[in-house]
Amino acid sequence: MSHEKNQELIKKLHECAAACNHCFDACLKEEDVKMMAECIRLDRECADICSYLEHALARNTPFASELASVCAKICEACGNECKKHDHEHCQKCADACFKCAEACKSVA
Amino acid sequence: MSHEKNQELIKKLHECAAACNHCFDACLKEEDVKMMAECIRLDRECADICSYLEHALARNTPFASELASVCAKICEACGNECKKHDHEHCQKCADACFKCAEACKSVA
Amino acid sequence: MSHEKNQELIKKLHECAAACNHCFDACLKEEDVKMMAECIRLDRECADICSYLEHALARNTPFASELASVCAKICEACGNECKKHDHEHCQKCADACFKCAEACKSVA
Amino acid sequence: MSHEKNQELIKKLHECAAACNHCFDACLKEEDVKMMAECIRLDRECADICSYLEHALARNTPFASELASVCAKICEACGNECKKHDHEHCQKCADACFKCAEACKSVA
């Protein structure tokens, strides 16, 4: 799987990491932060692994498939948590997570 | 500045990152999460830059001084926020942050 | 500096990290790897700090200015090294590094 | 799996990341860099995933098992490559990688 071939997955990972980091920031500013605690936690996990995989793919890591498999699970867990909350940042984040999970699975 | 000479700073960075990550986790489990929002945010920033610098030093980065200077500022900001809170994890984190800031400054 | 306002810098950081990671991979496959040793080293440093800052900006880090200042220096060092080599991946990487350094300076 | 229980794995991850980063630096300074190209590549992958997992464990990530499973594979691949080379940094790195892979497997 070459750098060039991975462009679609790299794009989804990038969008997912950005959405998760934005959601992390927005959750910390919400009125009821306690309700968002699990979202905050998973936003960080998901942003970090997506960012990690994005850059590992760009350097042609030999472990793309194994990392994409873990990343898909983390994206799904984060998407499922975000989906529970009505905030626009959570709904957008859930959407980015599920799209990224699909892209990861196609590589895993 | 060689890998060997940096062992003391590497140790402080490692302890600070661990304390910040532990504090991040513990803050998210507190009764009043809203009060901890800034602590949660800074714990993440501080853990991430300390971890970054720790491993950059281990690979003999040419940018040790510049990175240590930024790291010192982030450690101080996190320590100042943590110090405000009575939770044991916050007090321990503040202590680790201030010690790491000192170690960073001696290199910066 | 909000998440929205940073889109231009985030884009440059993303392009620079991708170029550096691609150059890292390509340098390791060159016939004369020894000549590329410093390029390989700086590609890693530059990719990692750009990726770090990109995602720190996405989560609205309070340390955007300090981190951008360090990042500008690392991008310039990597760009100066890459510029010495005629390989297309090095020339493209140098270009991305210099553009990113400029974007970083406008924020620092 | 709590932060406290993971101390042994965290220690192995830390030692492995440090050994890989040191080996990365040392390989780039070897006379025959071309022979070390795959070692340089895998040192980076292994250092980065070990550092990632170390800090994810410190913040009590819900994905410890999945991440440890990937990390074990990357550590083994890096250890197998390093073992081929007689340099002391490579032999030490191989040793740290295999110990870390074992610790990862006990959690995965």
XYZ file of C-alpha atoms in Angstrom:
432
model
C 0.000 0.000 0.000
C 1.854 3.079 -1.220
C 1.772 6.666 0.019
C -0.213 7.610 -3.076
C -2.804 4.850 -2.731
C -3.517 5.826 0.847
C -4.667 9.338 0.113
C -8.335 8.605 0.790
C -7.646 7.018 4.172
C -5.187 9.791 5.064
C -7.915 12.347 4.289
C -10.456 10.599 6.524
C -7.934 10.236 9.353
C -7.088 13.904 9.073
C -10.748 14.969 9.153
C -11.470 12.639 12.053
C -8.522 13.867 14.127
C -9.526 17.469 13.472
C -13.164 16.793 14.422
C -12.122 14.951 17.601
C -9.736 17.682 18.673
C -12.354 20.340 17.991
C -14.944 18.309 19.934
C -12.472 17.896 22.834
C -12.053 21.676 23.031
C -15.787 22.337 22.687
C -16.762 19.714 25.291
C -14.445 21.346 27.838
C -16.356 24.610 27.281
C -19.841 23.104 27.668
C -22.069 24.023 30.604
C -22.345 20.414 31.760
C -18.770 19.128 31.453
C -19.446 16.080 33.622
C -21.890 14.718 31.057
C -19.136 15.059 28.436
C -16.365 13.327 30.437
C -16.364 10.114 28.403
C -16.586 12.118 25.186
C -13.568 14.186 26.227
C -11.628 11.026 27.024
C -12.480 9.272 23.771
C -11.965 12.408 21.674
C -8.376 12.444 22.872
C -7.799 8.741 22.242
C -9.352 8.941 18.794
C -7.604 12.156 17.722
C -4.257 10.772 18.822
C -4.494 7.398 17.092
C -5.864 8.955 13.879
C -3.065 11.479 13.815
C -0.581 8.724 14.544
C -1.837 6.506 11.724
C -2.127 9.385 9.279
C 1.554 10.180 9.651
C 2.631 6.548 9.826
C 0.947 6.019 6.446
C 2.673 9.083 5.023
C 6.024 7.512 5.904
C 4.970 4.183 4.413
C 4.838 2.235 7.681
C 5.016 -1.552 7.271
C 2.229 -1.844 9.875
C -0.607 -0.051 8.090
C -3.027 -2.938 8.307
C -2.511 -3.681 12.018
C -2.710 -0.015 12.986
C -5.802 0.574 10.843
C -7.547 -2.299 12.588
C -6.997 -0.760 16.049
C -7.851 2.678 14.725
C -11.194 1.445 13.375
C -12.150 0.183 16.844
C -11.203 3.432 18.545
C -13.047 5.500 15.921
C -16.172 3.411 16.423
C -16.049 3.732 20.201
C -15.605 7.493 19.941
C -18.356 7.791 17.319
C -20.774 5.804 19.474
C -20.129 8.060 22.466
C -20.346 11.305 20.469
C -23.577 10.187 18.804
C -25.303 10.230 22.221
C -24.886 13.997 22.569
C -26.947 16.605 20.695
C -24.205 19.248 20.479
C -23.350 20.013 16.869
C -19.634 19.359 17.542
C -20.483 15.890 18.846
C -22.728 15.005 15.924
C -20.118 16.187 13.418
C -17.449 14.271 15.293
C -19.514 11.080 15.316
C -19.965 11.404 11.567
C -16.210 11.870 10.983
C -15.443 8.931 13.289
C -17.776 6.526 11.495
C -16.462 7.545 8.068
C -12.902 7.084 9.284
C -13.728 3.694 10.819
C -15.053 2.555 7.436
C -11.930 3.792 5.644
C -9.738 2.027 8.211
C -11.615 -1.243 7.796
C -11.087 -1.176 4.043
C -7.323 -1.206 4.696
C -7.162 -3.411 7.811
C 24.049 17.621 24.773
C 24.301 13.851 24.464
C 21.727 11.146 25.145
C 23.653 10.207 28.296
C 23.878 13.732 29.692
C 20.166 14.218 29.315
C 19.189 11.407 31.623
C 18.110 13.718 34.440
C 15.876 15.821 32.195
C 14.499 12.698 30.521
C 13.576 11.360 33.968
C 11.760 14.562 34.943
C 9.916 14.686 31.619
C 8.872 11.101 32.038
C 7.599 11.659 35.574
C 5.806 14.833 34.553
C 4.096 13.209 31.571
C 3.005 10.299 33.755
C 1.664 12.629 36.466
C -0.211 14.747 33.903
C -1.751 11.737 32.206
C -2.767 10.295 35.557
C -4.233 13.660 36.594
C -6.116 13.877 33.270
C -7.718 10.502 33.948
C -8.474 11.324 37.601
C -9.940 14.765 36.781
C -12.370 13.171 34.323
C -13.610 10.943 37.171
C -14.078 13.764 39.701
C -17.527 14.730 40.952
C -17.169 18.306 39.732
C -15.630 17.907 36.273
C -16.495 21.450 35.221
C -14.181 22.870 37.877
C -11.389 20.684 36.429
C -11.878 21.667 32.782
C -8.783 23.848 32.522
C -6.760 21.251 34.423
C -7.887 18.553 31.980
C -6.919 20.739 29.029
C -3.487 21.637 30.411
C -2.776 18.093 31.599
C -3.117 16.975 27.998
C -0.930 19.758 26.608
C 1.741 19.191 29.234
C 1.762 15.389 29.000
C 2.034 15.565 25.237
C 4.892 18.069 25.042
C 6.840 16.308 27.832
C 6.460 12.978 26.105
C 7.445 14.593 22.821
C 10.574 16.164 24.250
C 11.550 13.070 26.196
C 11.669 11.018 23.037
C 13.198 13.795 20.949
C 16.073 13.920 23.459
C 16.470 10.156 23.307
C 17.023 10.431 19.544
C 19.465 13.307 20.007
C 17.319 16.001 18.428
C 19.256 19.088 17.308
C 16.456 21.226 18.789
C 16.728 20.286 22.468
C 17.170 23.819 23.694
C 14.288 25.368 21.747
C 11.915 22.556 22.671
C 12.935 22.650 26.338
C 12.172 26.357 26.441
C 8.584 25.828 25.229
C 8.199 22.800 27.458
C 9.196 24.826 30.532
C 6.406 27.323 29.819
C 3.786 24.643 29.348
C 4.895 22.813 32.507
C 4.631 26.033 34.503
C 1.169 26.812 33.183
C -0.026 23.301 33.998
C 1.609 23.371 37.440
C -0.026 26.703 38.250
C -3.460 25.383 37.315
C -3.021 22.069 39.152
C -1.794 23.838 42.284
C -5.214 25.499 42.655
C -6.950 22.181 43.265
C -6.776 20.184 46.504
C -7.052 16.739 44.925
C -3.973 14.662 45.625
C -3.513 13.927 41.903
C -3.468 17.665 41.185
C -0.981 18.473 43.932
C 1.321 15.667 42.823
C 0.985 16.793 39.224
C 1.826 20.399 40.121
C 4.927 19.174 41.914
C 6.063 17.096 38.917
C 5.342 20.014 36.563
C 7.421 22.498 38.548
C 10.340 20.075 38.855
C 10.201 19.399 35.133
C 10.019 23.127 34.337
C 13.219 23.639 36.336
C 14.981 20.793 34.547
C 13.842 22.187 31.181
C 15.143 25.648 32.006
C 18.577 24.272 32.857
C 18.802 22.975 29.283
C 16.942 25.727 27.413
C -6.595 32.483 17.725
C -9.553 30.196 17.079
C -9.712 26.780 15.412
C -11.337 28.439 12.386
C -8.744 31.197 11.990
C -5.920 28.676 12.001
C -7.056 26.782 8.945
C -4.310 28.191 6.724
C -1.534 27.287 9.147
C -3.074 23.874 9.791
C -3.054 23.244 6.033
C 0.642 24.184 5.714
C 1.583 22.052 8.723
C -0.297 19.127 7.263
C 1.389 19.485 3.860
C 4.798 19.889 5.456
C 4.405 16.841 7.709
C 3.255 14.769 4.736
C 6.178 15.965 2.582
C 8.691 15.258 5.362
C 7.321 11.802 6.049
C 7.333 11.009 2.340
C 10.900 12.329 2.031
C 11.960 10.223 5.062
C 10.644 7.096 3.357
C 12.163 8.017 -0.016
C 15.565 8.896 1.474
C 15.760 5.485 3.136
C 15.276 3.915 -0.313
C 17.955 6.001 -2.073
C 21.120 4.398 -3.417
C 23.365 6.606 -1.278
C 21.632 6.588 2.106
C 24.669 7.938 3.937
C 24.454 11.206 2.018
C 20.834 11.490 3.148
C 21.454 10.803 6.871
C 20.931 14.374 8.031
C 17.905 14.708 5.783
C 16.396 11.555 7.299
C 17.020 12.879 10.795
C 15.540 16.314 10.100
C 12.596 14.909 8.145
C 11.578 13.034 11.259
C 11.997 16.026 13.564
C 10.100 18.287 11.208
C 7.270 15.855 10.455
C 6.772 15.203 14.148
C 6.661 18.820 15.312
C 4.409 19.846 12.409
C 2.014 17.030 13.168
C 2.141 17.921 16.850
C 1.372 21.581 16.243
C -1.318 20.830 13.676
C -3.263 18.811 16.201
C -2.525 21.149 19.103
C -4.054 23.969 17.055
C -7.103 21.854 16.270
C -7.725 21.464 20.004
C -7.214 25.184 20.577
C -3.973 24.907 22.542
C -3.132 27.975 24.645
C 0.482 27.656 23.452
C 0.035 28.213 19.706
C 2.463 31.090 19.498
C 5.308 29.445 21.438
C 4.952 26.175 19.553
C 4.764 27.934 16.179
C 7.999 29.735 16.941
C 9.878 26.461 17.557
C 8.190 24.841 14.587
C 9.355 27.648 12.283
C 12.965 26.991 13.287
C 12.702 23.256 12.744
C 10.991 23.726 9.364
C 13.750 26.087 8.237
C 16.507 23.702 9.313
C 14.822 20.818 7.495
C 14.174 22.962 4.409
C 17.807 24.077 4.288
C 19.027 20.488 4.436
C 16.534 19.181 1.869
C 17.344 22.014 -0.525
C 20.910 20.658 -0.841
C 19.715 17.453 -2.503
C 18.511 17.166 -6.101
C 16.006 14.362 -5.496
C 12.479 15.490 -6.353
C 11.228 14.396 -2.907
C 13.850 16.605 -1.257
C 13.080 19.636 -3.404
C 9.334 19.262 -2.777
C 9.998 18.805 0.916
C 12.168 21.933 1.078
C 9.389 23.898 -0.577
C 6.777 22.631 1.884
C 9.118 23.342 4.822
C 9.776 26.945 3.795
C 6.067 27.645 3.212
C 5.253 26.144 6.587
C 7.992 28.164 8.298
C 6.460 31.338 6.862
C 2.981 30.367 8.066
C 4.374 29.548 11.518
C 6.123 32.913 11.745
C 2.912 34.771 10.989
C 1.395 33.184 14.109
C 4.448 33.105 16.397
C -6.206 -2.624 34.071
C -5.327 0.345 36.255
C -2.513 2.879 36.017
C -0.820 1.204 38.984
C -1.012 -2.346 37.614
C 0.573 -1.284 34.365
C 3.818 -0.093 35.872
C 5.816 -3.058 34.607
C 4.597 -2.688 31.028
C 5.086 1.079 31.183
C 8.683 0.498 32.260
C 9.369 -1.890 29.372
C 7.747 0.454 26.854
C 9.833 3.312 28.161
C 13.067 1.329 27.942
C 12.197 0.063 24.469
C 11.336 3.532 23.140
C 14.576 4.912 24.576
C 16.630 2.068 23.073
C 14.970 2.486 19.663
C 15.465 6.230 19.621
C 19.093 5.820 20.650
C 19.586 3.140 17.969
C 17.948 5.447 15.359
C 20.444 8.180 16.196
C 23.406 5.781 16.273
C 22.433 4.084 12.981
C 22.371 7.457 11.235
C 25.958 7.983 12.378
C 27.255 4.576 11.216
C 29.764 4.290 8.380
C 27.448 2.103 6.310
C 24.070 3.821 6.663
C 22.539 1.978 3.717
C 22.890 -1.337 5.552
C 20.985 0.216 8.475
C 18.093 1.657 6.449
C 15.519 -0.890 7.554
C 16.755 -0.625 11.138
C 16.357 3.169 11.030
C 12.832 2.808 9.660
C 11.762 0.221 12.242
C 13.457 2.041 15.126
C 11.211 5.010 14.400
C 8.047 2.931 14.112
C 8.844 1.029 17.295
C 9.892 4.052 19.355
C 6.760 5.914 18.329
C 4.259 3.164 19.084
C 5.942 2.321 22.414
C 5.897 5.959 23.448
C 2.292 6.210 22.332
C 1.196 3.180 24.320
C 3.208 4.152 27.382
C 1.366 7.431 27.650
C -1.994 5.975 26.661
C -1.638 3.532 29.570
C -0.730 6.365 31.936
C -4.034 8.041 31.077
C -5.928 4.793 31.501
C -6.877 4.309 27.863
C -9.821 1.937 27.304
C -7.854 0.399 24.402
C -4.849 -1.002 26.254
C -5.304 -4.543 25.023
C -5.774 -3.674 21.337
C -2.848 -1.267 21.332
C -0.590 -3.706 23.184
C -1.313 -6.352 20.578
C -0.152 -4.082 17.711
C 2.787 -2.876 19.753
C 3.970 -6.454 20.356
C 4.090 -7.058 16.585
C 6.025 -3.871 15.902
C 8.479 -4.592 18.725
C 9.103 -8.081 17.345
C 9.696 -6.795 13.828
C 12.115 -4.170 15.103
C 13.871 -6.666 17.380
C 14.290 -9.130 14.510
C 15.860 -6.467 12.303
C 18.149 -5.103 15.030
C 19.309 -8.582 15.962
C 20.890 -8.949 12.491
C 23.405 -6.173 13.173
C 26.478 -6.496 15.390
C 26.546 -2.892 16.613
C 26.094 -2.700 20.365
C 23.206 -0.231 19.993
C 21.404 -2.699 17.737
C 21.923 -5.646 20.048
C 20.744 -3.653 23.060
C 17.783 -2.428 21.088
C 16.840 -5.947 20.009
C 16.941 -7.028 23.645
C 14.691 -4.146 24.753
C 12.301 -4.839 21.865
C 11.893 -8.528 22.697
C 11.350 -7.809 26.408
C 8.779 -5.189 25.530
C 7.021 -7.523 23.093
C 6.697 -10.090 25.903
C 5.286 -7.502 28.298
C 2.828 -6.333 25.620
C 1.650 -9.868 24.961
C 0.914 -10.414 28.649
C -1.570 -7.515 28.453
C -2.925 -7.973 24.917
